[in-house]
mmCIF file of C-alpha atoms in Angstrom:
data_model
loop_
_atom_site.group_PDB
_atom_site.id
_atom_site.type_symbol
_atom_site.label_atom_id
_atom_site.label_comp_id
_atom_site.label_asym_id
_atom_site.label_seq_id
_atom_site.Cartn_x
_atom_site.Cartn_y
_atom_site.Cartn_z
ATOM 1 C CA MET A 1 132.089 129.428 75.798
ATOM 2 C CA ALA A 2 128.680 127.806 76.357
ATOM 3 C CA ASP A 3 125.682 130.110 76.491
ATOM 4 C CA LYS A 4 124.383 128.905 79.858
ATOM 5 C CA ARG A 5 121.034 130.435 80.765
ATOM 6 C CA ASP A 6 118.739 130.351 83.766
ATOM 7 C CA LEU A 7 116.012 128.223 82.154
ATOM 8 C CA LEU A 8 115.948 125.485 79.543
ATOM 9 C CA ILE A 9 112.304 125.398 78.397
ATOM 10 C CA LEU A 10 111.500 122.310 76.348
ATOM 11 C CA GLY A 11 108.366 123.160 74.401
ATOM 12 C CA GLY A 12 107.738 126.567 72.844
ATOM 13 C CA GLY A 13 103.943 126.501 72.595
ATOM 14 C CA LEU A 14 101.472 128.828 74.261
ATOM 15 C CA VAL A 15 102.526 127.967 77.820
ATOM 16 C CA GLY A 16 106.247 127.514 77.198
ATOM 17 C CA MET A 17 106.666 130.781 75.295
ATOM 18 C CA THR A 18 104.553 132.710 77.808
ATOM 19 C CA LEU A 19 106.869 131.384 80.528
ATOM 20 C CA ALA A 20 109.943 132.565 78.612
ATOM 21 C CA LEU A 21 108.485 136.056 78.148
ATOM 22 C CA ALA A 22 107.255 136.331 81.749
ATOM 23 C CA ALA A 23 110.670 135.224 83.014
ATOM 24 C CA ALA A 24 112.440 137.694 80.718
ATOM 25 C CA LYS A 25 110.378 140.569 82.144
ATOM 26 C CA LYS A 26 111.940 139.694 85.495
ATOM 27 C CA GLY A 27 115.474 139.484 84.116
ATOM 28 C CA ILE A 28 115.551 135.670 83.846
ATOM 29 C CA SER A 29 117.140 134.267 80.685
ATOM 30 C CA SER A 30 116.087 131.125 78.829
ATOM 31 C CA HIS A 31 116.653 128.725 75.991
ATOM 32 C CA VAL A 32 113.341 127.757 74.354
ATOM 33 C CA VAL A 33 113.430 124.544 72.337
ATOM 34 C CA ASP A 34 110.676 123.211 70.072
ATOM 35 C CA ARG A 35 110.568 120.555 67.375
ATOM 36 C CA ALA A 36 107.828 122.321 65.392
ATOM 37 C CA ASP A 37 108.465 124.966 62.742
ATOM 38 C CA PRO A 38 107.071 128.336 63.937
ATOM 39 C CA ALA A 39 106.020 129.168 60.374
ATOM 40 C CA GLU A 40 103.861 126.032 60.231
ATOM 41 C CA LEU A 41 102.386 126.653 63.686
ATOM 42 C CA THR A 42 101.211 130.112 62.636
ATOM 43 C CA ALA A 43 100.042 129.220 59.120
ATOM 44 C CA GLU A 44 96.390 129.996 58.408
ATOM 45 C CA GLY A 45 94.366 126.796 58.756
ATOM 46 C CA PHE A 46 97.013 124.861 60.740
ATOM 47 C CA ASP A 47 95.097 124.962 64.029
ATOM 48 C CA GLY A 48 91.412 125.843 64.125
ATOM 49 C CA ARG A 49 91.235 125.808 67.919
ATOM 50 C CA ALA A 50 90.364 128.825 70.037
ATOM 51 C CA SER A 51 91.074 129.439 73.710
ATOM 52 C CA ALA A 52 89.160 131.187 76.461
ATOM 53 C CA ILE A 53 91.481 133.601 78.254
ATOM 54 C CA SER A 54 90.346 134.238 81.819
ATOM 55 C CA THR A 55 90.602 137.630 83.510
ATOM 56 C CA ALA A 56 93.623 136.382 85.483
ATOM 57 C CA SER A 57 95.343 135.153 82.309
ATOM 58 C CA TRP A 58 94.629 138.477 80.596
ATOM 59 C CA ASN A 59 96.296 140.205 83.536
ATOM 60 C CA LEU A 60 99.357 138.034 82.899
ATOM 61 C CA PHE A 61 99.443 138.949 79.194
ATOM 62 C CA THR A 62 99.052 142.617 80.144
ATOM 63 C CA ASN A 63 101.851 142.455 82.709
ATOM 64 C CA ILE A 64 104.299 140.962 80.198
ATOM 65 C CA GLY A 65 103.490 143.559 77.536
ATOM 66 C CA LEU A 66 101.213 141.654 75.144
ATOM 67 C CA ALA A 67 97.961 143.546 75.709
ATOM 68 C CA GLY A 68 98.568 146.010 72.867
ATOM 69 C CA ALA A 69 99.108 143.270 70.297
ATOM 70 C CA LEU A 70 96.307 141.031 71.526
ATOM 71 C CA LYS A 71 93.504 143.418 72.452
ATOM 72 C CA PRO A 72 92.186 144.026 68.891
ATOM 73 C CA LEU A 73 92.106 140.284 68.164
ATOM 74 C CA GLY A 74 89.959 139.039 71.067
ATOM 75 C CA CYS A 75 86.240 138.769 71.641
ATOM 76 C CA ALA A 76 84.741 139.413 75.082
ATOM 77 C CA ILE A 77 82.540 136.656 76.523
ATOM 78 C CA THR A 78 79.540 138.589 77.824
ATOM 79 C CA ASN A 79 77.380 135.599 78.719
ATOM 80 C CA ILE A 80 77.696 131.823 79.013
ATOM 81 C CA ALA A 81 74.440 130.093 78.078
ATOM 82 C CA VAL A 82 74.132 126.515 79.340
ATOM 83 C CA THR A 83 71.247 124.363 78.161
ATOM 84 C CA ASP A 84 70.159 120.735 78.019
ATOM 85 C CA GLY A 85 69.454 120.276 74.318
ATOM 86 C CA MET A 86 67.767 123.695 74.072
ATOM 87 C CA LYS A 87 64.973 122.518 76.377
ATOM 88 C CA PRO A 88 63.423 124.904 78.945
ATOM 89 C CA GLY A 89 65.590 125.660 81.976
ATOM 90 C CA ARG A 90 68.571 127.351 80.346
ATOM 91 C CA ILE A 91 71.141 128.939 82.678
ATOM 92 C CA ASP A 92 72.690 132.285 81.782
ATOM 93 C CA PHE A 93 75.943 133.189 83.485
ATOM 94 C CA GLU A 94 75.938 136.935 82.936
ATOM 95 C CA PRO A 95 78.177 139.132 85.095
ATOM 96 C CA ALA A 96 77.153 142.462 86.575
ATOM 97 C CA PRO A 97 78.344 145.467 84.519
ATOM 98 C CA GLU A 98 80.980 146.384 87.120
ATOM 99 C CA ASP A 99 82.511 142.883 86.893
ATOM 100 C CA GLY A 100 83.384 143.128 83.208
ATOM 101 C CA SER A 101 83.346 140.117 80.890
ATOM 102 C CA LEU A 102 83.731 136.426 81.706
ATOM 103 C CA GLY A 103 86.933 136.311 79.709
ATOM 104 C CA LEU A 104 88.131 136.734 76.151
ATOM 105 C CA MET A 105 88.133 134.322 73.209
ATOM 106 C CA TYR A 106 91.177 134.120 70.961
ATOM 107 C CA ARG A 107 92.139 131.974 68.021
ATOM 108 C CA ASN A 108 95.213 129.979 69.011
ATOM 109 C CA ARG A 109 96.919 131.211 65.845
ATOM 110 C CA ASP A 110 96.588 134.839 66.968
ATOM 111 C CA LEU A 111 97.992 134.012 70.413
ATOM 112 C CA ARG A 112 100.993 132.268 68.833
ATOM 113 C CA LEU A 113 101.679 135.143 66.437
ATOM 114 C CA ALA A 114 101.755 137.662 69.296
ATOM 115 C CA LEU A 115 103.909 135.453 71.545
ATOM 116 C CA PHE A 116 106.361 134.551 68.803
ATOM 117 C CA GLN A 117 106.825 138.158 67.673
ATOM 118 C CA ALA A 118 107.501 139.256 71.261
ATOM 119 C CA ALA A 119 109.994 136.394 71.700
ATOM 120 C CA ARG A 120 111.929 137.401 68.588
ATOM 121 C CA GLU A 121 112.381 140.879 70.055
ATOM 122 C CA GLU A 122 113.533 139.674 73.510
ATOM 123 C CA SER A 123 117.300 139.316 73.946
ATOM 124 C CA LEU A 124 116.916 137.163 77.070
ATOM 125 C CA ILE A 125 115.211 134.446 74.997
ATOM 126 C CA ALA A 126 117.288 132.168 72.772
ATOM 127 C CA TRP A 127 114.745 130.383 70.557
ATOM 128 C CA HIS A 128 115.729 127.106 68.897
ATOM 129 C CA ALA A 129 113.144 125.787 66.408
ATOM 130 C CA PRO A 130 112.570 123.559 64.597
ATOM 131 C CA VAL A 131 115.037 121.205 66.281
ATOM 132 C CA GLN A 132 115.078 117.731 67.783
ATOM 133 C CA VAL A 133 116.329 117.013 71.301
ATOM 134 C CA THR A 134 118.437 113.858 71.300
ATOM 135 C CA LYS A 135 119.609 113.891 74.912
ATOM 136 C CA ARG A 136 118.544 115.489 78.199
ATOM 137 C CA GLU A 137 120.754 115.620 81.270
ATOM 138 C CA ARG A 138 120.084 116.866 84.797
ATOM 139 C CA GLY A 139 122.639 116.944 87.568
ATOM 140 C CA ALA A 140 123.616 118.613 90.808
ATOM 141 C CA HIS A 141 125.104 121.650 89.081
ATOM 142 C CA GLY A 142 122.856 122.208 86.068
ATOM 143 C CA VAL A 143 120.924 120.786 83.129
ATOM 144 C CA SER A 144 121.525 120.418 79.426
ATOM 145 C CA ALA A 145 119.871 119.343 76.189
ATOM 146 C CA THR A 146 121.723 118.070 73.150
ATOM 147 C CA LEU A 147 120.149 118.953 69.819
ATOM 148 C CA GLY A 148 120.138 116.921 66.614
ATOM 149 C CA ASP A 149 123.035 118.935 65.156
ATOM 150 C CA GLY A 150 125.175 118.306 68.238
ATOM 151 C CA THR A 151 124.601 121.705 69.868
ATOM 152 C CA VAL A 152 124.497 121.499 73.671
ATOM 153 C CA LEU A 153 122.293 123.985 75.523
ATOM 154 C CA GLU A 154 122.934 124.539 79.234
ATOM 155 C CA ALA A 155 120.883 126.074 82.038
ATOM 156 C CA SER A 156 120.195 125.907 85.764
ATOM 157 C CA LEU A 157 116.612 124.608 85.527
ATOM 158 C CA MET A 158 114.856 122.424 82.965
ATOM 159 C CA VAL A 159 111.152 123.106 82.372
ATOM 160 C CA ALA A 160 108.968 120.566 80.576
ATOM 161 C CA ALA A 161 106.306 122.382 78.540
ATOM 162 C CA GLU A 162 105.882 119.839 75.730
ATOM 163 C CA GLY A 163 102.225 119.034 76.342
ATOM 164 C CA ARG A 164 100.405 115.860 77.283
ATOM 165 C CA ARG A 165 102.944 113.478 75.776
ATOM 166 C CA SER A 166 105.944 115.174 77.349
ATOM 167 C CA PRO A 167 109.034 113.014 76.740
ATOM 168 C CA THR A 168 110.868 114.933 79.471
ATOM 169 C CA ARG A 169 108.238 113.962 82.051
ATOM 170 C CA GLU A 170 108.328 110.332 80.930
ATOM 171 C CA GLU A 171 112.121 110.240 80.998
ATOM 172 C CA ALA A 172 112.066 111.658 84.540
ATOM 173 C CA GLY A 173 109.761 108.823 85.653
ATOM 174 C CA LEU A 174 107.066 111.099 87.094
ATOM 175 C CA ASN A 175 103.944 108.995 87.554
ATOM 176 C CA LEU A 176 100.821 109.971 85.656
ATOM 177 C CA ALA A 177 97.177 109.247 86.476
ATOM 178 C CA HIS A 178 95.262 109.202 83.197
ATOM 179 C CA TRP A 179 92.142 107.859 81.544
ATOM 180 C CA ASN A 180 90.394 108.095 78.210
ATOM 181 C CA TYR A 181 86.848 109.455 77.884
ATOM 182 C CA HIS A 182 86.470 107.558 74.562
ATOM 183 C CA HIS A 183 85.292 110.767 72.928
ATOM 184 C CA ARG A 184 86.854 113.110 70.406
ATOM 185 C CA ALA A 185 86.483 116.862 70.122
ATOM 186 C CA ILE A 186 85.645 117.939 66.586
ATOM 187 C CA ILE A 187 86.906 121.462 65.990
ATOM 188 C CA ALA A 188 85.649 123.805 63.292
ATOM 189 C CA GLY A 189 85.375 127.506 62.599
ATOM 190 C CA LEU A 190 81.985 128.827 61.510
ATOM 191 C CA PHE A 191 80.678 131.929 59.787
ATOM 192 C CA HIS A 192 77.065 132.648 60.700
ATOM 193 C CA GLU A 193 74.277 134.931 59.599
ATOM 194 C CA LYS A 194 73.312 136.431 62.971
ATOM 195 C CA PRO A 195 75.720 138.117 65.446
ATOM 196 C CA HIS A 196 76.656 136.103 68.536
ATOM 197 C CA GLU A 197 76.655 139.176 70.825
ATOM 198 C CA GLY A 198 79.481 137.712 72.875
ATOM 199 C CA VAL A 199 77.518 134.646 74.011
ATOM 200 C CA ALA A 200 79.320 131.330 74.553
ATOM 201 C CA TRP A 201 76.936 128.365 74.248
ATOM 202 C CA GLU A 202 77.333 125.029 76.053
ATOM 203 C CA ILE A 203 74.589 122.707 74.780
ATOM 204 C CA PHE A 204 74.386 119.249 76.358
ATOM 205 C CA TYR A 205 73.119 116.381 74.224
ATOM 206 C CA PRO A 206 72.782 112.670 75.073
ATOM 207 C CA ALA A 207 75.820 111.897 72.879
ATOM 208 C CA GLY A 208 78.007 114.674 74.338
ATOM 209 C CA PRO A 209 78.322 118.465 74.730
ATOM 210 C CA PHE A 210 78.336 120.935 71.837
ATOM 211 C CA ALA A 211 79.957 124.359 72.355
ATOM 212 C CA LEU A 212 79.914 127.577 70.332
ATOM 213 C CA LEU A 213 82.570 130.114 71.308
ATOM 214 C CA PRO A 214 82.404 133.732 70.105
ATOM 215 C CA LEU A 215 85.159 135.174 67.925
ATOM 216 C CA PRO A 216 85.583 138.665 66.421
ATOM 217 C CA ASP A 217 84.074 139.364 63.007
ATOM 218 C CA ASP A 218 86.551 138.898 60.165
ATOM 219 C CA GLU A 219 87.890 141.661 57.899
ATOM 220 C CA GLN A 220 84.782 141.399 55.698
ATOM 221 C CA GLY A 221 82.465 141.833 58.667
ATOM 222 C CA ARG A 222 81.334 138.204 58.726
ATOM 223 C CA HIS A 223 80.230 136.883 62.120
ATOM 224 C CA ARG A 224 82.384 134.037 63.442
ATOM 225 C CA SER A 225 82.400 131.421 66.176
ATOM 226 C CA ALA A 226 84.543 128.416 67.040
ATOM 227 C CA MET A 227 82.748 125.085 67.449
ATOM 228 C CA VAL A 228 83.827 122.281 69.782
ATOM 229 C CA TRP A 229 81.656 119.163 69.395
ATOM 230 C CA SER A 230 82.308 116.170 71.651
ATOM 231 C CA VAL A 231 81.373 112.911 69.928
ATOM 232 C CA ASN A 232 81.845 109.228 70.601
ATOM 233 C CA GLU A 233 85.163 107.888 69.315
ATOM 234 C CA LYS A 234 83.359 105.492 66.962
ATOM 235 C CA ASP A 235 81.423 108.332 65.295
ATOM 236 C CA ALA A 236 84.245 110.855 64.864
ATOM 237 C CA ASP A 237 85.819 109.562 61.630
ATOM 238 C CA GLY A 238 82.456 109.385 59.918
ATOM 239 C CA LEU A 239 81.576 112.969 60.805
ATOM 240 C CA LEU A 240 85.001 114.225 59.736
ATOM 241 C CA ALA A 241 84.662 112.435 56.397
ATOM 242 C CA LEU A 242 81.280 113.972 55.535
ATOM 243 C CA PRO A 243 81.162 116.376 52.585
ATOM 244 C CA GLU A 244 81.078 119.988 53.750
ATOM 245 C CA LYS A 245 77.390 120.507 53.002
ATOM 246 C CA ALA A 246 76.387 117.372 54.916
ATOM 247 C CA PHE A 247 78.661 118.234 57.845
ATOM 248 C CA LEU A 248 77.259 121.756 58.099
ATOM 249 C CA GLY A 249 73.768 120.249 58.035
ATOM 250 C CA GLU A 250 74.634 118.143 61.097
ATOM 251 C CA VAL A 251 76.092 121.203 62.848
ATOM 252 C CA LEU A 252 73.077 123.342 61.997
ATOM 253 C CA GLY A 253 70.816 120.753 63.615
ATOM 254 C CA LYS A 254 72.804 121.026 66.846
ATOM 255 C CA MET A 255 72.576 124.834 66.796
ATOM 256 C CA HIS A 256 68.773 125.000 66.584
ATOM 257 C CA GLY A 257 69.052 128.036 64.326
ATOM 258 C CA VAL A 258 70.401 130.372 67.024
ATOM 259 C CA TYR A 259 72.757 132.034 64.523
ATOM 260 C CA GLY A 260 70.844 131.475 61.298
ATOM 261 C CA ALA A 261 72.601 130.170 58.182
ATOM 262 C CA ILE A 262 76.201 128.966 58.572
ATOM 263 C CA GLU A 263 79.319 128.453 56.434
ATOM 264 C CA ALA A 264 82.641 126.762 57.130
ATOM 265 C CA ASP A 265 85.574 128.917 58.215
ATOM 266 C CA GLY A 266 88.600 126.760 57.427
ATOM 267 C CA PRO A 267 89.159 123.001 57.734
ATOM 268 C CA ARG A 268 87.770 120.833 60.522
ATOM 269 C CA SER A 269 89.960 118.723 62.815
ATOM 270 C CA SER A 270 89.708 116.569 65.931
ATOM 271 C CA TYR A 271 91.637 115.378 68.955
ATOM 272 C CA PRO A 272 91.031 112.684 71.599
ATOM 273 C CA LEU A 273 89.562 113.678 74.960
ATOM 274 C CA GLY A 274 91.126 112.380 78.137
ATOM 275 C CA PHE A 275 92.254 113.270 81.637
ATOM 276 C CA GLN A 276 95.736 113.218 83.077
ATOM 277 C CA HIS A 277 97.299 114.525 86.250
ATOM 278 C CA THR A 278 100.820 114.197 87.595
ATOM 279 C CA ALA A 279 101.101 113.900 91.369
ATOM 280 C CA ARG A 280 104.660 115.271 91.318
ATOM 281 C CA ILE A 281 105.455 118.243 89.092
ATOM 282 C CA ILE A 282 109.106 118.598 90.056
ATOM 283 C CA GLY A 283 112.254 116.510 89.959
ATOM 284 C CA GLU A 284 115.968 117.232 90.291
ATOM 285 C CA ARG A 285 116.330 120.621 88.567
ATOM 286 C CA LEU A 286 113.063 119.980 86.739
ATOM 287 C CA ALA A 287 109.617 121.615 86.766
ATOM 288 C CA LEU A 288 106.532 120.703 84.749
ATOM 289 C CA VAL A 289 104.090 123.313 83.448
ATOM 290 C CA GLY A 290 100.870 123.217 81.451
ATOM 291 C CA ASP A 291 99.596 120.007 79.882
ATOM 292 C CA ALA A 292 102.842 118.228 80.760
ATOM 293 C CA ALA A 293 101.589 118.404 84.361
ATOM 294 C CA HIS A 294 97.802 118.245 83.922
ATOM 295 C CA GLY A 295 95.536 117.693 80.925
ATOM 296 C CA ILE A 296 91.797 118.282 81.340
ATOM 297 C CA HIS A 297 88.583 118.109 79.304
ATOM 298 C CA PRO A 298 87.739 121.361 77.445
ATOM 299 C CA ILE A 299 84.219 121.379 78.940
ATOM 300 C CA ALA A 300 85.058 124.354 81.186
ATOM 301 C CA GLY A 301 87.639 126.032 78.936
ATOM 302 C CA GLN A 302 90.288 126.087 81.679
ATOM 303 C CA GLY A 303 93.153 124.052 80.211
ATOM 304 C CA LEU A 304 95.329 126.922 78.965
ATOM 305 C CA ASN A 305 94.407 129.106 81.936
ATOM 306 C CA LEU A 306 95.600 126.381 84.316
ATOM 307 C CA GLY A 307 98.947 126.307 82.517
ATOM 308 C CA LEU A 308 99.261 130.091 82.691
ATOM 309 C CA ARG A 309 98.733 129.927 86.455
ATOM 310 C CA ASP A 310 101.699 127.517 86.523
ATOM 311 C CA VAL A 311 103.710 130.141 84.647
ATOM 312 C CA GLY A 312 102.855 132.911 87.110
ATOM 313 C CA ALA A 313 103.633 130.770 90.145
ATOM 314 C CA LEU A 314 106.941 129.433 88.801
ATOM 315 C CA VAL A 315 108.208 132.877 87.800
ATOM 316 C CA GLU A 316 107.274 134.348 91.189
ATOM 317 C CA VAL A 317 109.051 131.540 93.035
ATOM 318 C CA LEU A 318 112.163 131.958 90.870
ATOM 319 C CA VAL A 319 112.262 135.731 91.314
ATOM 320 C CA GLU A 320 111.933 135.523 95.098
ATOM 321 C CA GLY A 321 114.543 132.790 95.352
ATOM 322 C CA MET A 322 117.040 134.563 93.104
ATOM 323 C CA ARG A 323 116.576 137.727 95.143
ATOM 324 C CA LEU A 324 117.802 135.720 98.142
ATOM 325 C CA GLY A 325 120.844 134.513 96.238
ATOM 326 C CA LEU A 326 119.514 131.100 95.207
ATOM 327 C CA GLU A 327 119.902 129.870 91.642
ATOM 328 C CA PRO A 328 117.022 128.496 89.564
ATOM 329 C CA GLY A 329 116.679 124.776 90.046
ATOM 330 C CA GLU A 330 117.495 124.624 93.754
ATOM 331 C CA ALA A 331 115.320 122.081 95.533
ATOM 332 C CA GLN A 332 113.710 124.431 98.059
ATOM 333 C CA MET A 333 112.467 126.748 95.290
ATOM 334 C CA LEU A 334 110.984 123.874 93.322
ATOM 335 C CA ALA A 335 109.332 122.462 96.442
ATOM 336 C CA ARG A 336 107.577 125.785 96.977
ATOM 337 C CA TYR A 337 106.369 125.811 93.361
ATOM 338 C CA GLU A 338 104.956 122.294 93.693
ATOM 339 C CA LYS A 339 103.248 123.033 97.002
ATOM 340 C CA TRP A 340 101.685 126.214 95.611
ATOM 341 C CA ARG A 341 100.337 124.580 92.469
ATOM 342 C CA ALA A 342 99.298 121.216 93.933
ATOM 343 C CA LEU A 343 95.925 122.123 95.446
ATOM 344 C CA ASP A 344 94.835 124.565 92.737
ATOM 345 C CA SER A 345 95.704 122.329 89.789
ATOM 346 C CA PHE A 346 94.180 119.241 91.393
ATOM 347 C CA SER A 347 91.009 121.119 92.354
ATOM 348 C CA VAL A 348 90.469 122.441 88.825
ATOM 349 C CA ALA A 349 91.306 119.083 87.252
ATOM 350 C CA PHE A 350 88.974 117.227 89.630
ATOM 351 C CA ALA A 351 86.141 119.719 89.041
ATOM 352 C CA CYS A 352 86.487 119.465 85.253
ATOM 353 C CA ASP A 353 86.592 115.671 85.396
ATOM 354 C CA SER A 354 83.464 115.640 87.596
ATOM 355 C CA LEU A 355 81.629 117.967 85.194
ATOM 356 C CA THR A 356 82.682 115.763 82.300
ATOM 357 C CA ARG A 357 81.413 112.612 83.984
ATOM 358 C CA LEU A 358 78.114 114.239 84.939
ATOM 359 C CA PHE A 359 77.385 116.210 81.791
ATOM 360 C CA GLY A 360 79.841 115.286 79.078
ATOM 361 C CA ILE A 361 79.677 111.471 78.979
ATOM 362 C CA PRO A 362 76.520 109.847 77.609
ATOM 363 C CA GLY A 363 74.469 107.847 80.072
ATOM 364 C CA LYS A 364 76.106 109.226 83.213
ATOM 365 C CA LEU A 365 73.321 111.649 84.078
ATOM 366 C CA PRO A 366 69.727 111.472 82.755
ATOM 367 C CA SER A 367 68.452 114.537 80.930
ATOM 368 C CA LEU A 368 65.801 115.236 83.604
ATOM 369 C CA ALA A 369 68.420 115.156 86.360
ATOM 370 C CA ARG A 370 70.610 117.549 84.367
ATOM 371 C CA ARG A 371 67.742 120.008 84.015
ATOM 372 C CA ILE A 372 66.917 119.774 87.740
ATOM 373 C CA GLY A 373 70.546 120.462 88.608
ATOM 374 C CA MET A 374 70.690 123.397 86.209
ATOM 375 C CA ALA A 375 67.507 124.854 87.689
ATOM 376 C CA ALA A 376 69.038 124.602 91.171
ATOM 377 C CA VAL A 377 72.099 126.541 90.013
ATOM 378 C CA GLN A 378 69.866 129.164 88.389
ATOM 379 C CA ARG A 379 68.017 129.717 91.677
ATOM 380 C CA THR A 380 71.187 129.906 93.805
ATOM 381 C CA PRO A 381 73.010 133.228 93.200
ATOM 382 C CA PRO A 382 76.072 132.345 95.328
ATOM 383 C CA LEU A 383 76.574 129.172 93.284
ATOM 384 C CA LYS A 384 76.268 131.090 90.020
ATOM 385 C CA ARG A 385 78.748 133.637 91.349
ATOM 386 C CA PHE A 386 81.181 130.829 92.218
ATOM 387 C CA PHE A 387 81.048 129.457 88.664
ATOM 388 C CA MET A 388 81.588 132.931 87.187
ATOM 389 C CA ASP A 389 84.586 133.575 89.455
ATOM 390 C CA GLU A 390 86.045 130.248 88.362
ATOM 391 C CA ALA A 391 85.536 131.204 84.700
ATOM 392 C CA ARG A 392 87.423 134.455 85.318
ATOM 393 C CA GLY A 393 90.237 132.545 87.037
ATOM 394 C CA MET A 394 90.145 134.913 90.001
ATOM 395 C CA SER A 395 89.799 132.340 92.793
ATOM 396 C CA GLY A 396 92.563 130.878 94.938
ATOM 397 C CA ASP A 397 96.041 132.170 95.745
ATOM 398 C CA LEU A 398 96.948 134.079 92.569
ATOM 399 C CA PRO A 399 100.548 134.844 91.604
ATOM 400 C CA GLU A 400 101.333 138.566 91.330
ATOM 401 C CA LEU A 401 101.692 138.346 87.539
ATOM 402 C CA LEU A 402 98.048 137.280 87.280
ATOM 403 C CA LYS A 403 96.747 140.241 89.262
ATOM 404 C CA ALA A 404 95.676 143.562 87.760
#
């Protein structure tokens, strides 16, 4: 007899696995399918990226039982320092003591380890990885995916969580608006002499933004940060090919000595920067979540948080519908999910794209104009408060799972 489940989640990354766990907490079963080997995804050095977890996203992790595993591994963001090339006029986004931090920084590897361990212990999650999907089918009465070994997985609703290049989205014919910024993000971990004190730096240069994101000290007590350096596509390969000493010299010049001497923490990597947004995030018995629905520039650190808001909204819609006797995948439930997420996801994507075009793309905004704009924000408390609320992810119509 086929093991038919409520959800068939294609993509078991950070968003897909969080969805499976959040659904399981509400009694909703799932198949989770991923082509990548979990052991490779969690290997030290595989992925040097780090993610900012907003207050709302932390509430989600807490509500699905991950806070205990994750809390010791994160670093609170106490201040976001924004500057135009370290010139006068720096903005400090520093919350009042009663507001807590502006979020938490985590290495993606640590997030995966916690999610994967929780998934292994959850009977409502059937995890299939590494496997290839050779066929996807959606019909009036259910959905299925055929794996490379001939296994057929069945469910009521298919969820595409495969990221920006989602084959499920493409196969469904959901139109995508997208463009390339012709920049790459160079990612590297850094050890540094001086403590970061929880400060996240966003330093704008004529060639593109340079960010330093605070991470916890390692087991030896060494201070650590994650670096995200946006560079022109034509310059990326050259920088990646530099010997370590020369590369660190380039990085040190961008840091203006704020953390003293630096060393490399693992290998460096890069990925292309672009924008994409899908007008429709549902189809017949299909829902898109995360980067499969919307991919944004990392300038505001909201990409993963946007996907986790998708998770909270979809689970809430499914729970309410199933309570009324509907099954996952029914059109009226999916329509509610799309309506709920449409304005929020578009607003965040549009805001990030606008910030990128103003601050993150060379030649779009003169340095003097940037500094004038930053000074205006500094002198306008309500505007600063708005940006801090956005960083915490506490604006808009939040799903229950993202509330404290």
